[in-house]
mmCIF file of C-alpha atoms in Angstrom:
data_model
loop_
_atom_site.group_PDB
_atom_site.id
_atom_site.type_symbol
_atom_site.label_atom_id
_atom_site.label_comp_id
_atom_site.label_asym_id
_atom_site.label_seq_id
_atom_site.Cartn_x
_atom_site.Cartn_y
_atom_site.Cartn_z
ATOM 1 C CA UNK Y 1 13.829 -27.071 3.050
ATOM 2 C CA UNK Y 2 16.813 -24.819 3.279
ATOM 3 C CA UNK Y 3 16.689 -21.590 5.486
ATOM 4 C CA UNK Y 4 18.488 -19.556 8.026
ATOM 5 C CA UNK Y 5 17.481 -18.588 11.341
ATOM 6 C CA UNK Y 6 16.063 -14.603 11.427
ATOM 7 C CA UNK Y 7 17.263 -13.003 14.768
ATOM 8 C CA UNK Y 8 14.725 -10.076 15.251
ATOM 9 C CA UNK Y 9 16.160 -6.647 17.507
ATOM 10 C CA UNK Y 10 13.918 -7.754 20.413
ATOM 11 C CA UNK Y 11 15.603 -11.287 20.778
ATOM 12 C CA UNK Y 12 13.145 -13.339 19.102
ATOM 13 C CA UNK Y 13 13.950 -16.175 16.418
ATOM 14 C CA UNK Y 14 12.076 -17.001 13.242
ATOM 15 C CA UNK Y 15 13.377 -19.454 10.970
ATOM 16 C CA UNK Y 16 12.639 -18.573 7.317
ATOM 17 C CA UNK Y 17 12.430 -20.653 4.646
ATOM 18 C CA UNK Y 18 14.431 -20.091 1.519
ATOM 19 C CA UNK Y 19 13.890 -19.967 -2.017
ATOM 20 C CA UNK Y 20 16.891 -20.275 -4.022
ATOM 21 C CA UNK Y 21 17.156 -16.855 -6.027
ATOM 22 C CA UNK Y 22 15.224 -14.777 -3.975
ATOM 23 C CA UNK Y 23 17.075 -12.125 -1.612
ATOM 24 C CA UNK Y 24 16.865 -11.984 1.561
ATOM 25 C CA UNK Y 25 14.953 -8.526 2.245
ATOM 26 C CA UNK Y 26 12.284 -10.167 0.645
ATOM 27 C CA UNK Y 27 11.804 -13.738 2.448
ATOM 28 C CA UNK Y 28 12.365 -11.754 5.568
ATOM 29 C CA UNK Y 29 9.461 -9.103 4.544
ATOM 30 C CA UNK Y 30 7.284 -12.093 3.158
ATOM 31 C CA UNK Y 31 7.499 -13.867 6.480
ATOM 32 C CA UNK Y 32 5.440 -10.860 7.918
ATOM 33 C CA UNK Y 33 8.612 -9.344 9.773
ATOM 34 C CA UNK Y 34 7.557 -5.213 9.396
ATOM 35 C CA UNK Y 35 11.088 -4.200 11.686
ATOM 36 C CA UNK Y 36 13.126 -4.620 8.687
ATOM 37 C CA UNK Y 37 11.419 -1.871 6.533
ATOM 38 C CA UNK Y 38 13.137 -1.461 3.478
ATOM 39 C CA UNK Y 39 12.056 1.424 2.230
ATOM 40 C CA UNK Y 40 13.569 1.791 -0.823
ATOM 41 C CA UNK Y 41 12.104 -1.836 -1.882
ATOM 42 C CA UNK Y 42 15.527 -3.481 -2.506
ATOM 43 C CA UNK Y 43 17.127 -0.615 -4.719
ATOM 44 C CA UNK Y 44 19.888 -0.696 -2.232
ATOM 45 C CA UNK Y 45 19.485 2.971 -1.775
ATOM 46 C CA UNK Y 46 18.713 3.314 1.617
ATOM 47 C CA UNK Y 47 20.370 0.525 4.146
ATOM 48 C CA UNK Y 48 16.730 0.251 6.048
ATOM 49 C CA UNK Y 49 17.567 -3.854 5.711
ATOM 50 C CA UNK Y 50 20.671 -3.711 7.354
ATOM 51 C CA UNK Y 51 21.568 -6.716 9.116
ATOM 52 C CA UNK Y 52 24.327 -8.588 10.588
ATOM 53 C CA UNK Y 53 25.247 -12.373 8.434
ATOM 54 C CA UNK Y 54 26.668 -15.056 10.250
ATOM 55 C CA UNK Y 55 27.556 -17.196 7.014
ATOM 56 C CA UNK Y 56 26.960 -21.690 7.422
ATOM 57 C CA UNK Y 57 30.408 -23.292 8.178
ATOM 58 C CA UNK Y 58 32.627 -23.890 5.130
ATOM 59 C CA UNK Y 59 30.898 -21.067 3.235
ATOM 60 C CA UNK Y 60 32.917 -17.898 2.597
ATOM 61 C CA UNK Y 61 30.773 -14.355 2.565
ATOM 62 C CA UNK Y 62 30.003 -13.104 -0.295
ATOM 63 C CA UNK Y 63 31.679 -10.136 -2.016
ATOM 64 C CA UNK Y 64 30.023 -7.006 -0.947
ATOM 65 C CA UNK Y 65 30.116 -4.794 -4.022
ATOM 66 C CA UNK Y 66 30.898 -1.320 -3.934
ATOM 67 C CA UNK Y 67 26.981 0.730 -4.378
ATOM 68 C CA UNK Y 68 26.224 -1.643 -0.756
ATOM 69 C CA UNK Y 69 29.880 -0.636 1.336
ATOM 70 C CA UNK Y 70 28.707 3.038 0.060
ATOM 71 C CA UNK Y 71 25.253 2.417 1.723
ATOM 72 C CA UNK Y 72 26.691 0.667 4.966
ATOM 73 C CA UNK Y 73 29.323 3.413 5.263
ATOM 74 C CA UNK Y 74 26.233 5.616 6.709
ATOM 75 C CA UNK Y 75 24.809 2.771 8.996
ATOM 76 C CA UNK Y 76 25.421 4.055 12.727
ATOM 77 C CA UNK Y 77 25.494 0.460 13.665
ATOM 78 C CA UNK Y 78 27.759 -0.986 11.334
ATOM 79 C CA UNK Y 79 29.762 -4.358 12.129
ATOM 80 C CA UNK Y 80 31.922 -6.665 10.315
ATOM 81 C CA UNK Y 81 29.446 -8.807 9.547
ATOM 82 C CA UNK Y 82 26.879 -5.706 8.429
ATOM 83 C CA UNK Y 83 25.340 -6.625 4.500
ATOM 84 C CA UNK Y 84 22.504 -5.269 3.573
ATOM 85 C CA UNK Y 85 19.454 -8.434 3.251
ATOM 86 C CA UNK Y 86 18.772 -6.632 -0.544
ATOM 87 C CA UNK Y 87 21.862 -7.498 -1.726
ATOM 88 C CA UNK Y 88 22.254 -11.390 -0.385
ATOM 89 C CA UNK Y 89 20.611 -13.898 -2.663
ATOM 90 C CA UNK Y 90 19.418 -16.889 -0.940
ATOM 91 C CA UNK Y 91 21.148 -20.385 -2.172
ATOM 92 C CA UNK Y 92 20.569 -23.366 -1.052
ATOM 93 C CA UNK Y 93 24.519 -23.557 0.103
ATOM 94 C CA UNK Y 94 23.703 -20.662 3.044
ATOM 95 C CA UNK Y 95 21.250 -23.490 4.703
ATOM 96 C CA UNK Y 96 21.631 -22.866 8.477
ATOM 97 C CA UNK Y 97 23.328 -18.968 8.085
ATOM 98 C CA UNK Y 98 22.185 -16.644 11.003
ATOM 99 C CA UNK Y 99 20.837 -13.052 10.254
ATOM 100 C CA UNK Y 100 20.102 -10.616 12.694
ATOM 101 C CA UNK Y 101 18.476 -7.531 12.022
ATOM 102 C CA UNK Y 102 20.622 -4.319 13.411
ATOM 103 C CA UNK Y 103 19.747 -1.527 15.459
ATOM 104 C CA UNK Y 104 17.499 0.897 13.506
ATOM 105 C CA UNK Y 105 18.937 3.933 12.892
ATOM 106 C CA UNK Y 106 16.445 6.389 14.355
ATOM 107 C CA UNK Y 107 18.612 9.636 12.375
ATOM 108 C CA UNK Y 108 18.499 8.359 9.151
ATOM 109 C CA UNK Y 109 14.885 9.035 7.956
#
């Protein structure tokens, strides 16, 4: 089955089974990972599902839309690989991608 590797904030690794068309945020939450809080429920309104993404070889990074870019601009730990997990839909071509949960912005909420 297609899926991705999730690295938690403590360095643990979890293999997550993907499902086409489902956001990474939902897949991560369904796997029981509570440190990805997703406080807005996937509405691209809080950046609490901030992750760092390493795309599989041969797969171009998905485009960051304006709303996501605005939310990420408020994140204290933004990197070039930063994305919101609620904005990436899993597809089979993303098999093998690596996703790392970004440090929590303690002053955000």
